[in-house]
């Protein structure tokens, strides 16, 4: 029995490590996906809102798939340095050309999140064309996840956890610890107006370049803040399901967050806007199919949507206990 329990604990701790090193934490994935729903124009917004609980609760499904599917991991990142000097500017924007240039094995080794986004996008267009509610929600969710990952700077570099610069643990610090600590200070209301994306490839690579450009400052600020922290207060040891793990302390996280100013908040909003644009564009590219037959537009539903939109527009979602990640 003891053996069995320890095996379960090892499995769970492996899962936690995989999830924490693979994308925004569940908290931001869920929140970015939730915000994207509010930014949609109707009739899409009503349809997505009718499915918002499913969308948010499955927001990290692609991370979970990594535990059972070995091909999954490479879909979440791109170690751009491994594709050669200047690859961020010169890599082909389309998958077929990239495979010809680098080989599929290379893409699987160094990651290919930009191409995965476009694959998911095509699947979503197809799901809209077939007006299959379950498929639409499934692919919309997965598409959102990969877009959100592509906007995490550490998903665009081979120094993905600060492991090459003696800053190990930076990944979870930036994308999980800080947003979870600081969300009450974030402005979650986006001024962006959801628009049709004509050149999806270009928009994906613009987002990647934007995220990648944040890296030097991220590494530098960590070093600056660390100057005031001896190791004893910079890190704490935390028990994660039976395994002692060294992580950045909350005190360090708060000072580092201040040093980064609004960077993480901006990336959260930027990726959420991008998700809304891509969902909307997929619906347009599918020929704007009618969605009214796919969900029940009840009074209760409409009332809840109005309430959430009011709260969102005042940036009060957290105070009004409407952040779904807090319930999960
Ligand atoms: Zn991920």
XYZ file of C-alpha atoms and ligand atoms in Angstrom:
329
model
C 0.000 0.000 0.000
C 2.849 2.351 0.920
C 4.528 1.584 -2.384
C 1.345 2.204 -4.283
C 0.829 5.551 -2.561
C 4.383 6.693 -3.220
C 4.005 5.771 -6.907
C 0.867 7.883 -7.092
C 2.680 10.775 -5.389
C 5.581 10.517 -7.830
C 3.151 10.506 -10.765
C 1.320 13.577 -9.432
C 4.543 15.483 -8.755
C 5.802 14.676 -12.281
C 2.516 15.991 -13.630
C 2.811 19.208 -11.624
C 6.359 19.753 -12.886
C 5.316 19.078 -16.509
C 2.411 21.520 -16.234
C 4.465 24.185 -14.463
C 7.188 24.079 -17.097
C 4.927 23.919 -20.088
C 2.851 27.068 -20.276
C 1.176 29.870 -18.382
C -0.110 28.283 -15.189
C -3.716 27.100 -15.222
C -4.724 30.373 -13.564
C -3.673 32.590 -16.475
C -4.733 30.130 -19.181
C -8.225 30.044 -17.715
C -8.373 33.801 -17.199
C -7.042 34.742 -20.650
C -9.576 32.391 -22.239
C -12.394 33.802 -20.090
C -11.516 37.400 -21.071
C -11.428 36.474 -24.763
C -15.107 35.499 -24.569
C -16.096 39.001 -23.386
C -14.228 40.569 -26.296
C -16.091 38.677 -28.993
C -18.769 40.351 -31.073
C -22.215 38.773 -31.157
C -23.466 36.221 -32.116
C -20.156 34.549 -31.282
C -20.053 35.960 -27.760
C -23.402 34.472 -26.783
C -22.432 31.068 -28.116
C -19.031 31.086 -26.409
C -20.516 32.405 -23.174
C -22.987 29.520 -23.149
C -19.887 27.279 -23.128
C -17.596 29.414 -20.993
C -17.327 26.985 -18.076
C -16.235 24.184 -20.355
C -13.794 26.495 -22.171
C -12.115 27.689 -19.001
C -12.033 24.390 -17.153
C -10.386 22.713 -20.171
C -7.954 25.565 -20.819
C -4.910 23.473 -19.842
C -6.037 20.233 -21.498
C -3.119 20.407 -23.998
C -0.672 20.492 -21.052
C -2.339 17.446 -19.538
C -2.009 15.620 -22.857
C 1.771 15.800 -22.455
C 1.526 13.088 -19.829
C 0.146 10.568 -22.270
C 1.243 11.817 -25.690
C 4.957 12.150 -26.413
C 4.322 14.273 -29.523
C 2.499 16.950 -27.530
C 5.355 18.807 -25.814
C 6.877 20.360 -28.947
C 3.574 22.037 -29.799
C 3.857 24.440 -26.838
C 7.153 26.261 -27.494
C 9.871 27.166 -29.943
C 13.549 27.280 -28.913
C 14.263 29.824 -31.587
C 18.062 30.032 -31.064
C 18.370 26.405 -32.118
C 17.067 27.263 -35.589
C 20.097 29.454 -36.299
C 21.023 33.112 -36.113
C 18.205 35.496 -36.910
C 15.650 32.672 -37.150
C 12.954 34.817 -35.555
C 13.051 36.951 -38.685
C 13.904 34.386 -41.308
C 12.036 31.195 -40.386
C 9.384 30.228 -42.917
C 5.918 31.199 -41.760
C 4.331 28.097 -43.077
C 4.742 24.550 -41.830
C 5.440 22.792 -45.133
C 8.266 25.167 -46.010
C 9.676 24.900 -42.481
C 9.689 21.083 -42.701
C 11.553 21.270 -46.018
C 14.093 23.668 -44.572
C 14.665 22.057 -41.147
C 13.065 18.542 -41.241
C 10.161 17.389 -39.128
C 12.486 15.789 -36.573
C 14.178 19.145 -35.936
C 10.819 20.843 -35.441
C 9.802 18.138 -32.987
C 13.042 18.595 -31.103
C 13.141 22.390 -30.858
C 9.421 23.092 -30.824
C 6.941 24.488 -33.320
C 4.207 26.399 -31.481
C 3.702 28.961 -34.314
C 2.820 26.185 -36.754
C 0.633 24.388 -34.215
C -1.468 27.546 -33.847
C -2.175 27.530 -37.580
C -3.017 23.804 -37.532
C -5.524 24.379 -34.721
C -6.903 27.394 -36.550
C -7.710 25.292 -39.631
C -9.369 22.686 -37.409
C -11.515 25.388 -35.839
C -12.575 26.757 -39.244
C -13.561 23.225 -40.195
C -15.523 22.733 -36.971
C -17.411 25.981 -37.627
C -18.187 24.827 -41.180
C -19.734 21.637 -39.781
C -21.505 23.678 -37.059
C -20.549 21.009 -34.570
C -20.748 22.620 -31.140
C -18.477 20.147 -29.332
C -15.788 20.393 -32.019
C -15.942 24.177 -32.105
C -15.428 24.398 -28.359
C -12.718 21.734 -28.405
C -10.608 23.376 -31.116
C -11.302 26.909 -29.870
C -9.947 25.863 -26.484
C -6.826 24.204 -27.878
C -6.190 27.121 -30.245
C -6.471 29.524 -27.304
C -3.967 27.476 -25.306
C -1.261 27.480 -27.984
C -1.766 31.202 -28.700
C -1.429 31.920 -24.976
C 1.756 29.821 -24.791
C 3.306 31.607 -27.786
C 2.974 34.888 -25.875
C 5.049 33.659 -22.927
C 8.611 34.927 -23.568
C 10.226 31.832 -22.029
C 8.398 29.672 -24.583
C 10.500 31.250 -27.320
C 13.996 30.461 -26.045
C 16.292 27.572 -25.224
C 16.918 29.286 -21.851
C 13.300 28.439 -21.059
C 13.691 28.143 -17.291
C 16.644 30.485 -16.799
C 18.687 27.287 -16.464
C 21.496 28.623 -18.697
C 21.935 31.843 -16.707
C 21.707 30.485 -13.155
C 18.108 31.675 -12.856
C 16.411 28.314 -12.632
C 12.765 28.557 -11.677
C 12.168 31.750 -13.661
C 9.553 30.016 -15.796
C 7.092 29.273 -12.994
C 7.912 32.590 -11.314
C 6.990 34.665 -14.373
C 3.979 32.820 -15.651
C 2.396 31.372 -12.491
C 3.615 32.758 -9.168
C 3.537 36.449 -10.120
C 0.189 36.597 -11.945
C -1.432 34.585 -9.150
C -0.038 36.995 -6.537
C -0.663 40.159 -8.517
C -3.935 39.614 -10.348
C -5.786 41.986 -8.025
C -3.529 44.788 -9.313
C -4.002 43.937 -12.979
C -6.108 45.807 -15.452
C -8.001 43.031 -17.192
C -10.094 45.344 -19.334
C -8.723 45.432 -22.836
C -9.211 48.401 -25.154
C -8.663 46.163 -28.170
C -11.508 45.824 -30.640
C -11.778 42.289 -31.960
C -10.929 42.271 -35.638
C -10.629 39.868 -38.530
C -7.046 38.694 -39.040
C -6.168 38.549 -42.694
C -2.597 37.300 -42.430
C -2.636 34.810 -39.547
C 0.956 33.696 -40.063
C 2.282 37.240 -39.809
C 0.251 37.934 -36.654
C 1.546 34.742 -35.007
C 5.174 35.621 -35.773
C 4.681 39.222 -34.668
C 3.449 37.890 -31.296
C 6.446 35.558 -31.026
C 8.889 38.367 -31.801
C 7.160 40.602 -29.285
C 7.404 37.919 -26.561
C 11.019 37.090 -27.425
C 12.014 40.760 -27.262
C 11.003 40.830 -23.585
C 13.626 38.247 -22.595
C 16.739 40.410 -22.054
C 14.869 42.648 -19.627
C 13.368 39.643 -17.805
C 16.792 38.107 -17.185
C 18.390 41.437 -16.312
C 15.689 42.507 -13.835
C 15.943 39.163 -12.070
C 19.658 39.800 -11.513
C 19.037 43.363 -10.340
C 16.389 42.334 -7.814
C 18.528 39.386 -6.701
C 21.263 41.790 -5.565
C 19.105 42.644 -2.532
C 18.293 39.041 -1.742
C 20.583 36.496 -0.148
C 19.746 32.971 -1.278
C 18.101 32.324 2.094
C 15.297 34.809 1.351
C 15.338 34.582 -2.452
C 14.228 30.952 -2.448
C 12.045 28.776 -0.325
C 11.674 25.029 -0.322
C 8.178 23.881 -0.961
C 6.743 20.427 -0.617
C 5.007 19.587 -3.892
C 3.158 16.339 -3.444
C 5.896 14.637 -1.499
C 8.872 16.255 -3.270
C 10.900 19.152 -1.878
C 11.336 21.762 -4.605
C 13.347 24.999 -4.517
C 11.234 27.903 -5.769
C 11.419 31.703 -5.664
C 9.940 33.182 -2.488
C 6.822 35.360 -2.601
C 8.876 38.321 -1.316
C 11.218 37.993 -4.266
C 8.278 37.487 -6.645
C 6.656 40.723 -5.478
C 9.811 42.805 -5.923
C 10.506 41.214 -9.288
C 6.921 41.934 -10.360
C 7.394 45.607 -9.432
C 10.625 45.714 -11.431
C 8.854 44.262 -14.482
C 6.109 46.872 -14.246
C 3.075 45.909 -16.393
C 4.852 43.389 -18.648
C 2.993 40.277 -17.478
C -0.368 42.039 -17.370
C 0.265 43.341 -20.911
C 1.126 39.864 -22.214
C -1.973 38.406 -20.591
C -4.202 40.999 -22.265
C -2.343 40.766 -25.563
C -2.757 36.998 -25.833
C -6.387 37.184 -24.784
C -7.073 39.766 -27.517
C -5.289 37.551 -30.015
C -7.433 34.570 -29.010
C -10.614 36.603 -29.582
C -9.324 37.777 -32.991
C -8.501 34.220 -34.074
C -11.810 32.754 -32.873
C -13.693 35.496 -34.674
C -11.597 35.107 -37.844
C -12.172 31.339 -37.902
C -15.920 31.926 -37.782
C -15.667 34.467 -40.635
C -13.456 32.121 -42.698
C -16.018 29.360 -42.195
C -18.640 31.591 -43.842
C -20.202 33.008 -40.646
C -22.390 29.965 -39.913
C -25.516 30.453 -37.803
C -24.885 29.321 -34.251
C -28.264 29.971 -32.637
C -29.335 26.321 -32.978
C -26.234 25.196 -31.069
C -27.111 26.594 -27.666
C -30.051 27.595 -25.518
C -30.277 31.346 -25.137
C -32.059 31.443 -21.788
C -32.957 34.556 -19.809
C -30.646 33.349 -17.058
C -27.775 33.061 -19.483
C -28.324 36.533 -20.954
C -28.604 38.021 -17.493
C -25.361 36.402 -16.367
C -23.552 37.581 -19.480
C -24.725 41.165 -18.939
C -23.635 41.000 -15.320
C -20.179 39.698 -16.214
C -19.737 42.265 -18.976
C -20.614 45.073 -16.567
C -18.082 43.747 -14.096
C -15.461 43.263 -16.830
C -15.915 46.824 -18.083
C -15.266 48.148 -14.577
C -12.267 45.803 -14.186
C -14.056 44.292 -11.206
C -14.087 40.608 -12.123
C -11.850 39.623 -9.231
C -13.732 41.703 -6.630
C -17.046 40.387 -7.928
C -15.778 36.790 -7.585
C -16.210 36.214 -11.313
C -12.716 34.935 -12.134
C -13.431 31.318 -12.959
C -9.897 30.140 -12.194
C -10.547 31.008 -8.541
C -13.396 28.513 -8.470
C -11.446 25.657 -10.091
Zn 1.085 24.726 -22.817
